[in-house]
CSV table of C-alpha atoms in Angstrom, one decimal:
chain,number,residue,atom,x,y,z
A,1,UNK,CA,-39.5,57.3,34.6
A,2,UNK,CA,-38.6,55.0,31.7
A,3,UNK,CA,-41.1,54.8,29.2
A,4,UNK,CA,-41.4,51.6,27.4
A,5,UNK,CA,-44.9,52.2,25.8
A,6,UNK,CA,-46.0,54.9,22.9
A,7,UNK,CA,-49.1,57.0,22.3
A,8,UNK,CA,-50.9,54.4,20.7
A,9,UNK,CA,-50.8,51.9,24.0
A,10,UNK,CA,-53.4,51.0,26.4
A,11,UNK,CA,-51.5,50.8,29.6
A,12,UNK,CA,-53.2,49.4,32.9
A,13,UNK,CA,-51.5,50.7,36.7
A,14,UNK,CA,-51.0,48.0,38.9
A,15,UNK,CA,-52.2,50.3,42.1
A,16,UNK,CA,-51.8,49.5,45.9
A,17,UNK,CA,-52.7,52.7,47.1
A,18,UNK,CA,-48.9,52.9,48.9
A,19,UNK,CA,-46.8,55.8,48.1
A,20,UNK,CA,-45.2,54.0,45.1
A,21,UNK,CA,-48.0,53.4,42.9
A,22,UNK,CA,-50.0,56.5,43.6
A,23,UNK,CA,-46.9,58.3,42.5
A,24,UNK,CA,-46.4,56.4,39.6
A,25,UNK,CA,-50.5,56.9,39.0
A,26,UNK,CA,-49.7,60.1,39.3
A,27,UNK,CA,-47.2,60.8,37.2
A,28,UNK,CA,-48.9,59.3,34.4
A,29,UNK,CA,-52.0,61.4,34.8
A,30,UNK,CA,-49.7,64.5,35.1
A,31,UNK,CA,-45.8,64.5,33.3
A,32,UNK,CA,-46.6,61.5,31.4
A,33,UNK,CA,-50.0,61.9,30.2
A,34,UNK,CA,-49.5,62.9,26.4
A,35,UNK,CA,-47.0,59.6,26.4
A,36,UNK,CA,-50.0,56.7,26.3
A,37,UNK,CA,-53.2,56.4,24.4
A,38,UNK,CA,-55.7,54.6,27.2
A,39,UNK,CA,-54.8,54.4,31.3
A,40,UNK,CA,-57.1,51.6,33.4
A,41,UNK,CA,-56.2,50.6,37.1
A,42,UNK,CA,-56.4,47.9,38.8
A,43,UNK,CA,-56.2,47.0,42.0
A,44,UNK,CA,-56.2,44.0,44.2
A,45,UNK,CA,-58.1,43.7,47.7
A,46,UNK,CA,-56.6,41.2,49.9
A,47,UNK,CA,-58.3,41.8,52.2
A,48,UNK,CA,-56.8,40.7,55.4
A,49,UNK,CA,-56.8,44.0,56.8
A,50,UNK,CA,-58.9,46.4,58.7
A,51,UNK,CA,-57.9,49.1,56.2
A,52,UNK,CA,-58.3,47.3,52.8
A,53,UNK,CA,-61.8,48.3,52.3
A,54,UNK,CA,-60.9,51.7,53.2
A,55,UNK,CA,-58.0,51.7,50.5
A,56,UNK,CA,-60.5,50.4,47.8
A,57,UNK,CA,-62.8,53.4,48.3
A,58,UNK,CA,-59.8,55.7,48.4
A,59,UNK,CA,-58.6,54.6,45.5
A,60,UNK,CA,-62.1,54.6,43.6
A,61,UNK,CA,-62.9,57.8,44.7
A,62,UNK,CA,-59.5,59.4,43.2
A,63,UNK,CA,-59.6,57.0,40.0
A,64,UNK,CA,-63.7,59.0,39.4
A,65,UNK,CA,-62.3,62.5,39.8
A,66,UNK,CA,-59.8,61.5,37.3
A,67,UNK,CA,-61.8,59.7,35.0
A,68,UNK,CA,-60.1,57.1,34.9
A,69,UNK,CA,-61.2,52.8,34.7
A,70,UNK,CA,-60.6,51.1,38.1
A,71,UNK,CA,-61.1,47.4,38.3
A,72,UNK,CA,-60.7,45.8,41.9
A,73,UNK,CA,-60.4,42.5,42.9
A,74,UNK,CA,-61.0,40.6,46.3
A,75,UNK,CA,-58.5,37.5,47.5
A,76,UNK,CA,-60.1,35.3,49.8
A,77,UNK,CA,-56.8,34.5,52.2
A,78,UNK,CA,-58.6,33.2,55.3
A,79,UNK,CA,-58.0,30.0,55.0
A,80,UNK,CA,-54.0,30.7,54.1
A,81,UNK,CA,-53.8,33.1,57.2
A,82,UNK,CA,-56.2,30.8,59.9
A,83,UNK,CA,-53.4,28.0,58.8
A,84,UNK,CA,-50.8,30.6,59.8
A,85,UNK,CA,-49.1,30.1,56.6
A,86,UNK,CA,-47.1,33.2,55.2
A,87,UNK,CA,-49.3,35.5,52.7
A,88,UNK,CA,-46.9,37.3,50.8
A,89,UNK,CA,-46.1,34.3,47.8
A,90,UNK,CA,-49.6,33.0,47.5
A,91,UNK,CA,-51.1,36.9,47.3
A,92,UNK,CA,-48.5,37.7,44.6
A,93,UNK,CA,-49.5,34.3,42.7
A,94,UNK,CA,-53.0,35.1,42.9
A,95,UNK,CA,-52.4,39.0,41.8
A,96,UNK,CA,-50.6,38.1,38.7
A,97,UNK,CA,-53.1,35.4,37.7
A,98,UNK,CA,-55.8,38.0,37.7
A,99,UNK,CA,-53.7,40.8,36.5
A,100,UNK,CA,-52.9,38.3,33.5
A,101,UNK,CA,-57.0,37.4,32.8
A,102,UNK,CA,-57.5,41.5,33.0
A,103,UNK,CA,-54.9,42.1,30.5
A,104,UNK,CA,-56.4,39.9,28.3
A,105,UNK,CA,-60.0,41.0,29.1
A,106,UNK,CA,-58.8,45.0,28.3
A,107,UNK,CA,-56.7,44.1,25.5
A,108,UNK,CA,-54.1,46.0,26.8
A,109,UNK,CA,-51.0,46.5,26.1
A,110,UNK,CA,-48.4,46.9,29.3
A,111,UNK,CA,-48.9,46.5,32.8
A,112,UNK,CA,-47.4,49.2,34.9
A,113,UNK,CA,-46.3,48.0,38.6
A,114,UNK,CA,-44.1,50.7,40.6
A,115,UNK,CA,-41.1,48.8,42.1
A,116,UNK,CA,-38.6,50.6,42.1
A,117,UNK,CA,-34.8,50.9,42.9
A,118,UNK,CA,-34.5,50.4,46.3
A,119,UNK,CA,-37.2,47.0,45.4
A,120,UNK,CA,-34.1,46.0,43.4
A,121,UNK,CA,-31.4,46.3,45.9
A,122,UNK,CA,-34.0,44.5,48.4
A,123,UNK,CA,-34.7,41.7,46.2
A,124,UNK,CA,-30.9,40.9,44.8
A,125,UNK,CA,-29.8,41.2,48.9
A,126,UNK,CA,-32.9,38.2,49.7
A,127,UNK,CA,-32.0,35.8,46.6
A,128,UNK,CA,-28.6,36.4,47.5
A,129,UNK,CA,-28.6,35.3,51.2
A,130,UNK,CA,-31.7,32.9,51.0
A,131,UNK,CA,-29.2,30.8,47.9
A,132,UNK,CA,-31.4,31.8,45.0
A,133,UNK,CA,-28.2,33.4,42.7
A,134,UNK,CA,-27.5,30.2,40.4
A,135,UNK,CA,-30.2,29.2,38.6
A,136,UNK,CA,-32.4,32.3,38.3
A,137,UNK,CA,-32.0,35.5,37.7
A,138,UNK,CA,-30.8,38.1,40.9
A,139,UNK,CA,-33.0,41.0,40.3
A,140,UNK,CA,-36.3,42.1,39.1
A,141,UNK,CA,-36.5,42.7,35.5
A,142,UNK,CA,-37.4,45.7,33.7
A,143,UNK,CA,-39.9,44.5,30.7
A,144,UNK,CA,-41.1,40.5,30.6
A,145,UNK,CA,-42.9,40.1,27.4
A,146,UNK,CA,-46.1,37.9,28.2
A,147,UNK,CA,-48.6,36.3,25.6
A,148,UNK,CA,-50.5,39.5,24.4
A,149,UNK,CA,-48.9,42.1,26.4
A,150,UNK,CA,-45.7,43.4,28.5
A,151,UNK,CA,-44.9,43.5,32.4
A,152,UNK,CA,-43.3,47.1,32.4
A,153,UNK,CA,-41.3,48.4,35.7
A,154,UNK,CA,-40.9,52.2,34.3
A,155,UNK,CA,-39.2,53.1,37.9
A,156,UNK,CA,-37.2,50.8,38.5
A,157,UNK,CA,-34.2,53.1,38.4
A,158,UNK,CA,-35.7,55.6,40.5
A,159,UNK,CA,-34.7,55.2,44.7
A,160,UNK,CA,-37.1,55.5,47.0
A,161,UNK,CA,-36.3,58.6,48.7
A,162,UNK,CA,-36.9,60.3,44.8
A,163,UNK,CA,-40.8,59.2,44.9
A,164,UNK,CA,-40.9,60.7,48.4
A,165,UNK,CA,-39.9,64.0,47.1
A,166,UNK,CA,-42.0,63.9,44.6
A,167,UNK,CA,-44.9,63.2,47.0
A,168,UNK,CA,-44.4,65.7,49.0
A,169,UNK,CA,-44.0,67.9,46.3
A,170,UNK,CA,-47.2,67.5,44.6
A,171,UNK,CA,-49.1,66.4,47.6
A,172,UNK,CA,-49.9,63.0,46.3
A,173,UNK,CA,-52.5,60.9,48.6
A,174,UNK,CA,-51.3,58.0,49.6
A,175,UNK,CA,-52.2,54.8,52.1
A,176,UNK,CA,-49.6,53.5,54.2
A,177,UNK,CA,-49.9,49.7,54.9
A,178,UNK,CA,-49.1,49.1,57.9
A,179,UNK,CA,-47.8,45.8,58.0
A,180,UNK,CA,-45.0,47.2,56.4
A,181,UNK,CA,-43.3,48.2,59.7
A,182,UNK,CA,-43.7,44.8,61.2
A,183,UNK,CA,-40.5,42.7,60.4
A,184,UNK,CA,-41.8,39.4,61.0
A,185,UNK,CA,-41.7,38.5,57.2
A,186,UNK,CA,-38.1,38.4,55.9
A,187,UNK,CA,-38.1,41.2,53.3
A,188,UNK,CA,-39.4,43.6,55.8
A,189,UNK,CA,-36.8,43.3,57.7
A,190,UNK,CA,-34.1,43.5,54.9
A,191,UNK,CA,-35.9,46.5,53.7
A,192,UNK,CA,-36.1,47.8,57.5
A,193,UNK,CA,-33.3,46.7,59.4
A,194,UNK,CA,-30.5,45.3,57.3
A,195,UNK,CA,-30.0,47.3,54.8
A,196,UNK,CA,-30.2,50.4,56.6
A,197,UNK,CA,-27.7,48.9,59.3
A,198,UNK,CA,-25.2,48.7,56.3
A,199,UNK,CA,-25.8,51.8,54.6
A,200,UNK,CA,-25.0,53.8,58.2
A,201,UNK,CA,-21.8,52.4,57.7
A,202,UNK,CA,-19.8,55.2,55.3
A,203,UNK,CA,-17.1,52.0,54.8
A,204,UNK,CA,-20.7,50.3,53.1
A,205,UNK,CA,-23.1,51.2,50.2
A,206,UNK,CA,-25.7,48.2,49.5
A,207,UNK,CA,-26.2,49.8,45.9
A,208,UNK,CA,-23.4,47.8,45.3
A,209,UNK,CA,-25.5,45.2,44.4
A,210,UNK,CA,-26.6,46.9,41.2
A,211,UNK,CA,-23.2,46.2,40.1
A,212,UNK,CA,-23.3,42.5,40.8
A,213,UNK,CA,-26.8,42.0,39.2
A,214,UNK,CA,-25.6,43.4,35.8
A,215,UNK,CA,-22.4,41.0,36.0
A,216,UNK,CA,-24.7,38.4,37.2
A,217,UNK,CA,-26.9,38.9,34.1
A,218,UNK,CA,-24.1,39.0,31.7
A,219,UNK,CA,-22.8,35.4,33.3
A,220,UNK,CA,-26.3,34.2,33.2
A,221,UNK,CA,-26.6,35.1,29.2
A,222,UNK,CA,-23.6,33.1,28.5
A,223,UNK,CA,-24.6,30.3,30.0
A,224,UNK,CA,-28.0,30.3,28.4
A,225,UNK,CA,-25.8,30.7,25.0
A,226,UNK,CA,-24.2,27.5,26.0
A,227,UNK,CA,-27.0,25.4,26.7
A,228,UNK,CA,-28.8,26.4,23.7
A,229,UNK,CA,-25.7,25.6,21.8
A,230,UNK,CA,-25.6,22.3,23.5
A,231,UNK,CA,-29.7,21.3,23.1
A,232,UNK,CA,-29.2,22.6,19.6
A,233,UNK,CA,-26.2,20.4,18.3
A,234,UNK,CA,-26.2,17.7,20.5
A,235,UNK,CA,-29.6,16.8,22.1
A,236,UNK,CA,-31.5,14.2,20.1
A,237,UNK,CA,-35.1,14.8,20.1
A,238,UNK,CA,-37.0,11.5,19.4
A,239,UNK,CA,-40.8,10.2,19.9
A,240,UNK,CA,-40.2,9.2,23.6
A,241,UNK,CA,-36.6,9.9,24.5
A,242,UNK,CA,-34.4,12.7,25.0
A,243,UNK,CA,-30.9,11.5,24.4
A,244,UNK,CA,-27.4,13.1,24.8
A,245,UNK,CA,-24.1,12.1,24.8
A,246,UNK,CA,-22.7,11.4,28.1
A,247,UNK,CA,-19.0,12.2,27.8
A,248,UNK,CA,-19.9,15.6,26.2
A,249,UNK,CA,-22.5,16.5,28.8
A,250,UNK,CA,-20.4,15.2,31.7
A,251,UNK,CA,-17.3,18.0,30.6
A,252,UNK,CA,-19.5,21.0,30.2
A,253,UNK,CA,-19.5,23.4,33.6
A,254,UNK,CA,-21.9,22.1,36.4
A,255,UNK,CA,-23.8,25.3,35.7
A,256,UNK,CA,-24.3,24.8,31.9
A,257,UNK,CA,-25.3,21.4,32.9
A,258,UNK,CA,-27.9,22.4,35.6
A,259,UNK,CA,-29.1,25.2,32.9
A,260,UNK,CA,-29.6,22.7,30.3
A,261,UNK,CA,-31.4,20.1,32.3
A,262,UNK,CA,-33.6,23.0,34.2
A,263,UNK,CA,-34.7,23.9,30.3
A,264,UNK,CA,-35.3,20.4,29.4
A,265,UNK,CA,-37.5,19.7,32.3
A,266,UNK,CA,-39.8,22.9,31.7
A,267,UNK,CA,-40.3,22.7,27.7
A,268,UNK,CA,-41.2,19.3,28.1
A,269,UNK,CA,-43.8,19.9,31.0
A,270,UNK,CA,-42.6,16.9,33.5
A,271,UNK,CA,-43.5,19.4,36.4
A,272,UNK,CA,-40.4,18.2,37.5
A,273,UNK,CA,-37.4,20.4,39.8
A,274,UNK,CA,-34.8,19.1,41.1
A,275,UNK,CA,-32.0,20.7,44.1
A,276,UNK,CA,-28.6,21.3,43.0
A,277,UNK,CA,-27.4,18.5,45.3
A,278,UNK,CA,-29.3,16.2,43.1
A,279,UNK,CA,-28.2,17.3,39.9
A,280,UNK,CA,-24.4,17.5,41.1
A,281,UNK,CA,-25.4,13.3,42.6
A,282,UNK,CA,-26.1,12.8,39.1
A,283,UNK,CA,-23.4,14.5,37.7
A,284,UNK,CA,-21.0,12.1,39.8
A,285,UNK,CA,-22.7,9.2,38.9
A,286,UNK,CA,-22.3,10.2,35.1
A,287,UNK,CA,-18.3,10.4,35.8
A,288,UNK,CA,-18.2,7.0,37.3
A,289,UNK,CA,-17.9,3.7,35.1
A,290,UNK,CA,-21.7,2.6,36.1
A,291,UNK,CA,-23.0,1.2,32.5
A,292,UNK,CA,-26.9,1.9,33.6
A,293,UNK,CA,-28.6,3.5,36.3
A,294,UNK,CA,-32.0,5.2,37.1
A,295,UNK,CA,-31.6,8.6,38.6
A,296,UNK,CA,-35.2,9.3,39.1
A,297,UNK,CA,-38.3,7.9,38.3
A,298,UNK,CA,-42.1,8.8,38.4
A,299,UNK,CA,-45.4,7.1,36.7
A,300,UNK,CA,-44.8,9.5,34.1
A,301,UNK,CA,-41.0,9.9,33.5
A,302,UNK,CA,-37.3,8.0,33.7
A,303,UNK,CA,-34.0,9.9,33.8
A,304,UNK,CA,-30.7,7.8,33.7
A,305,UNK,CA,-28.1,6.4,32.6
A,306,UNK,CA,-27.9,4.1,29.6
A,307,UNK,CA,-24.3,3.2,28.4
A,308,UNK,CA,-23.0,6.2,26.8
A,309,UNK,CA,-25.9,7.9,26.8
A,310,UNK,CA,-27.8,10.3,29.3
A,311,UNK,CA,-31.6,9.6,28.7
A,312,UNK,CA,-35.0,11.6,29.7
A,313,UNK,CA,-37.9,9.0,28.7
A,314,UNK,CA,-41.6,9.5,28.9
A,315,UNK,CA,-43.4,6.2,30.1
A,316,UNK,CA,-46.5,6.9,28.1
A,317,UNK,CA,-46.4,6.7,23.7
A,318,UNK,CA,-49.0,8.1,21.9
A,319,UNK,CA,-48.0,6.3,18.8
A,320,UNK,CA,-50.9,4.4,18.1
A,321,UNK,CA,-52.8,7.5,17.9
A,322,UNK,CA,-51.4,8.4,14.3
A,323,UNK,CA,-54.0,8.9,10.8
A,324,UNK,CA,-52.5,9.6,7.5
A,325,UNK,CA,-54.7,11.7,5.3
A,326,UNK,CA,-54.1,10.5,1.3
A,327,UNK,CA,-56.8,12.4,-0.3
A,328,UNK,CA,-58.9,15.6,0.4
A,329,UNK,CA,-62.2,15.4,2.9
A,330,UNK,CA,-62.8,15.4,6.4
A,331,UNK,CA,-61.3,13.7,9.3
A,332,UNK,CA,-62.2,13.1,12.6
A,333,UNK,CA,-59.3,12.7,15.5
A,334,UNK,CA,-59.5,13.5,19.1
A,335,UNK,CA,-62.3,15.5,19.1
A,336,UNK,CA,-61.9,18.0,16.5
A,337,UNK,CA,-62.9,17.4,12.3
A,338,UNK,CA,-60.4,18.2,9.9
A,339,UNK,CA,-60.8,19.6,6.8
A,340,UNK,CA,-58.7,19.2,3.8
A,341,UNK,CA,-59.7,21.3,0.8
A,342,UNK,CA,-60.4,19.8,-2.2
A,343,UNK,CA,-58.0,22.6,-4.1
A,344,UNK,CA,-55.5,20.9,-1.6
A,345,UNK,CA,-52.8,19.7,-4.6
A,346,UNK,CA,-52.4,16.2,-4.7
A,347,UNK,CA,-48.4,16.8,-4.4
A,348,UNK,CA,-49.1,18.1,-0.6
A,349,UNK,CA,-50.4,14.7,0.2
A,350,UNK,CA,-49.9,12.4,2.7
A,351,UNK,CA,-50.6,14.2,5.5
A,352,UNK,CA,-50.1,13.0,9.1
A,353,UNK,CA,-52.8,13.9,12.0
A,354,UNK,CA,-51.2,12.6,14.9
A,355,UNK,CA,-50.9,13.9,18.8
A,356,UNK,CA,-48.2,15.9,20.2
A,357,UNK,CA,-44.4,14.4,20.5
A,358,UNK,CA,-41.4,15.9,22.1
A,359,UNK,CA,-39.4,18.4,20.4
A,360,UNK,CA,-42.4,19.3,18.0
A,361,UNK,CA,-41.5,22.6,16.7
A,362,UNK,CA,-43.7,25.1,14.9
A,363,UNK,CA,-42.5,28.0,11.9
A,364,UNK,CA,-43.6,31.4,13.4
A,365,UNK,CA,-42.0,34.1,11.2
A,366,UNK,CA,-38.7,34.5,9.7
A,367,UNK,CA,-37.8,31.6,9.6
A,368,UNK,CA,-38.0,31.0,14.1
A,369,UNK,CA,-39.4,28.4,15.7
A,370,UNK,CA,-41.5,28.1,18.4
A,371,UNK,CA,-41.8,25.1,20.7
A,372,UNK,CA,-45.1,22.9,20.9
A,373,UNK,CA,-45.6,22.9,24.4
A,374,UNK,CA,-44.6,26.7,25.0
A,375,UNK,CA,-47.8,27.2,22.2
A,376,UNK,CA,-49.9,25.4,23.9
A,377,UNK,CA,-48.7,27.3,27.3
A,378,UNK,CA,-49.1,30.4,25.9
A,379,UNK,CA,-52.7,30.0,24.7
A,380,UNK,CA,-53.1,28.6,28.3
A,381,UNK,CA,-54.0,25.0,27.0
A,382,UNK,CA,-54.7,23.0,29.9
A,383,UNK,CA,-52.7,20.3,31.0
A,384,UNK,CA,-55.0,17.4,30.2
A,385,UNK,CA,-55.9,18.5,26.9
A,386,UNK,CA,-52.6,19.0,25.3
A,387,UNK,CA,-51.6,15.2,24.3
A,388,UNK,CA,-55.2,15.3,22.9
A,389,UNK,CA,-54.9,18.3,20.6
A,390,UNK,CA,-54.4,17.4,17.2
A,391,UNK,CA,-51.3,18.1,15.0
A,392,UNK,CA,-51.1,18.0,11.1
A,393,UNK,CA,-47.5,17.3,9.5
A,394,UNK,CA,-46.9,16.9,6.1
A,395,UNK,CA,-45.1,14.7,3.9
A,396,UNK,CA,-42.1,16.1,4.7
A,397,UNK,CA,-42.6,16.1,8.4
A,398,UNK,CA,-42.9,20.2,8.9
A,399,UNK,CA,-46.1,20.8,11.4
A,400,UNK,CA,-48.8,22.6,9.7
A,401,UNK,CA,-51.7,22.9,12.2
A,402,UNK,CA,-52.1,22.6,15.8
A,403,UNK,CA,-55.3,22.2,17.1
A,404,UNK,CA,-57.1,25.6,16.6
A,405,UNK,CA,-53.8,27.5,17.8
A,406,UNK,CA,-51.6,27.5,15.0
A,407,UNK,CA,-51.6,27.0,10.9
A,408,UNK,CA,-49.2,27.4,8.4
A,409,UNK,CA,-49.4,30.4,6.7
A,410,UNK,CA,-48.9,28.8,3.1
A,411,UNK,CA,-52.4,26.8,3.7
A,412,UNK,CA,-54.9,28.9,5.1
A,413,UNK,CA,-57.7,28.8,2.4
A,414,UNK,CA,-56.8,24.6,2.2
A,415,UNK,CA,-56.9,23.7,5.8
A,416,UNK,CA,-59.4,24.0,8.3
A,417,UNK,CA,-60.3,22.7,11.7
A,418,UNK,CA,-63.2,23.2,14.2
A,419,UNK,CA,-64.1,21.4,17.8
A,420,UNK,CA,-66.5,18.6,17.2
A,421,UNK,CA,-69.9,20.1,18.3
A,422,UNK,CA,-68.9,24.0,17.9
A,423,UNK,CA,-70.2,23.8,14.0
A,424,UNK,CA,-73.8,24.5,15.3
């Protein structure tokens, strides 16, 4: 096992009641029980099976006799499963959600889930064949830092066949889900058919793959370096627009250029994706003489063409909704009263309170910066809200407050702010 927490972590076990996460539970109550501070469990009832109740007392009955905290949870999947839609993607969206309100709730510190090396193979072999290897990583990572807490896989380099030693070693109870056996869904039968078709072959070792993931993940990192170069020297961040030179953008690697526009598109929130055969579309168009041309357009968004230029432009401005702030008091903008100090020095003044714009960037520590919009994701701001929030700049154009998420350090006893109607 590869322990990623210390002994003064409260760590919650993502437990199925299948033979990899009792052994992992195990483990952890056993070999690995000096190595944490606090265990919890929780576990997830989806409840589309005759046996899922059954699992849920199992496991609360085992989680009593060893005192450990056992949350449980119940999906409602009917509808998804009367429309004969597959499970499997929605289940695992609606598991993380509540695993990511329970981390929160506990204050915890990593979330444990048991997947372990044969997972991996599985999952680089499905992304491979299904065309999932260019834009996203190939396997499943270790440790993914979240707001508040980590996603830890501490077996992920332990096979399968390991675990099942161990179980039968120490006897550990275990429920087998039996809709594992039925290859219907795709992974099943990778995990039950293919792979073990290859590996009876001696010519054939699907671990293989391992090797290809960690070159994939080196290639990957260098093209993130490369697009971050890219956005950092050559993107031009303005109230409304995006801009980048066309000739430099058109000679990178297709790759870079898909990784760049992919980053774009998710820190500024369009909630747009786009195939690779329309990206490569645009990428011709951007290597032909055309002057101007819109690539795509929404009610929201317009990505083309202009002259020399490759433009992403929001349709709507919140210019308008700008106060400057010459003197210490209290302001009122877009719901929320802001107070200025009156030890604020007069030097600090003006002070912009305006709405958010693209590219707004916030000091964290050491001198790093932190995106707007990826604050506002983190503190789970919801959509709606965020061109609402407040933001205070000042006079020399560095963001000092947003909303109630973030202030500058430097004026913490000067600068205040508090919802409208939360003062009572």
């Amino acid at each position: 096992m590869d322990v990623q927490w210390n002994h003064n972590h409260h760590i919650v076990v993502a437990v199925s009641t299948g033979i990899d996460s009792m052994v992992l539970l195990h483990q952890l109550l056993t070999s690995y029980r000096n190595t944490y501070h606090t265990l919890t469990c929780l576990h997830v009832n989806h409840g589309v099976r005759e046996a899922s109740h059954e699992e849920a007392s199992f496991l609360k009955a085992f989680c009593e006799k060893h005192h450990v905290p056992l949350y449980t949870h119940q999906l409602d999947l009917n509808d998804v499963v009367e429309q004969g839609n597959s499970i499997q993607h929605i289940a695992r969206e609606a598991r993380y959600a509540w695993f990511d309100d329970m981390m929160r709730d506990l204050n915890a510190d990593f979330l444990l889930t048991a997947h372990h090396e044969d997972d991996q193979i599985e999952t680089i072999f499905y992304r491979l064949m299904t065309g999932r290897s260019t834009r996203s990583s190939l396997g499943i990572k270790q440790l993914i830092p979240k707001h508040g807490y980590h996603i830890s896989r501490p077996l992920l380099h332990m096979r399968k066949d390991a675990l099942k030693r161990y179980q039968a070693r120490y006897k550990v109870p275990f429920y087998e889900d039996a809709s594992n056996a039925s290859n219907q869904y795709v992974r099943n039968d990778i995990r039950n058919r293919i792979l073990p078709e290859i590996e009876s072959n001696p010519m054939l070792s699907p671990s293989h793959l391992l090797k290809l993931h960690d070159f994939h993940e080196h290639q990957r990192a260098i093209i993130h370096q490369e697009a971050r170069r890219f956005i950092d020297e050559s993107v031009t961040f303005k109230a409304q627009d995006i801009e980048m030179p066309r000739q430099a953008f058109s000679d990178l690697d297709s790759y870079i250029k898909m990784h760049i526009l992919d980053t774009l598109l998710h820190d500024l929130e369009t909630g747009l994706s786009f195939s690779e055969k329309a990206y490569h579309e645009w990428f011709h168009q951007l290597e032909t003489s055309v002057s101007q041309i819109r690539l795509h357009t929404t009610d929201e968004w317009i990505i083309q063409i202009s002259y020399d230029k490759f433009v992403i432009t929001t349709t709507f401005s919140n210019e308008d909704d700008v106060l400057i702030v010459k003197h210490h008091g209290e302001y009122d903008f877009g719901g929320y009263r802001i107070m200025f100090d009156q030890n604020m020095p007069d030097a600090m003044f003006p002070f912009t309170i305006r709405t958010r714009r693209t590219g707004d960037k916030v000091q964290i520590h050491d001198g790093k910066h932190k995106k707007v919009t990826r604050l506002m994701i983190d503190y789970k701001i919801p959509t709606h809200l965020r061109a609402s929030m407040p933001i205070v700049s000042d006079h020399k154009h560095q963001i000092v407050l947003v909303g109630n998420l973030y202030l500058h350090k430097d004026l913490r006893n000067l600068l205040d702010i508090r919802k409208l109607g939360a003062e009572k």
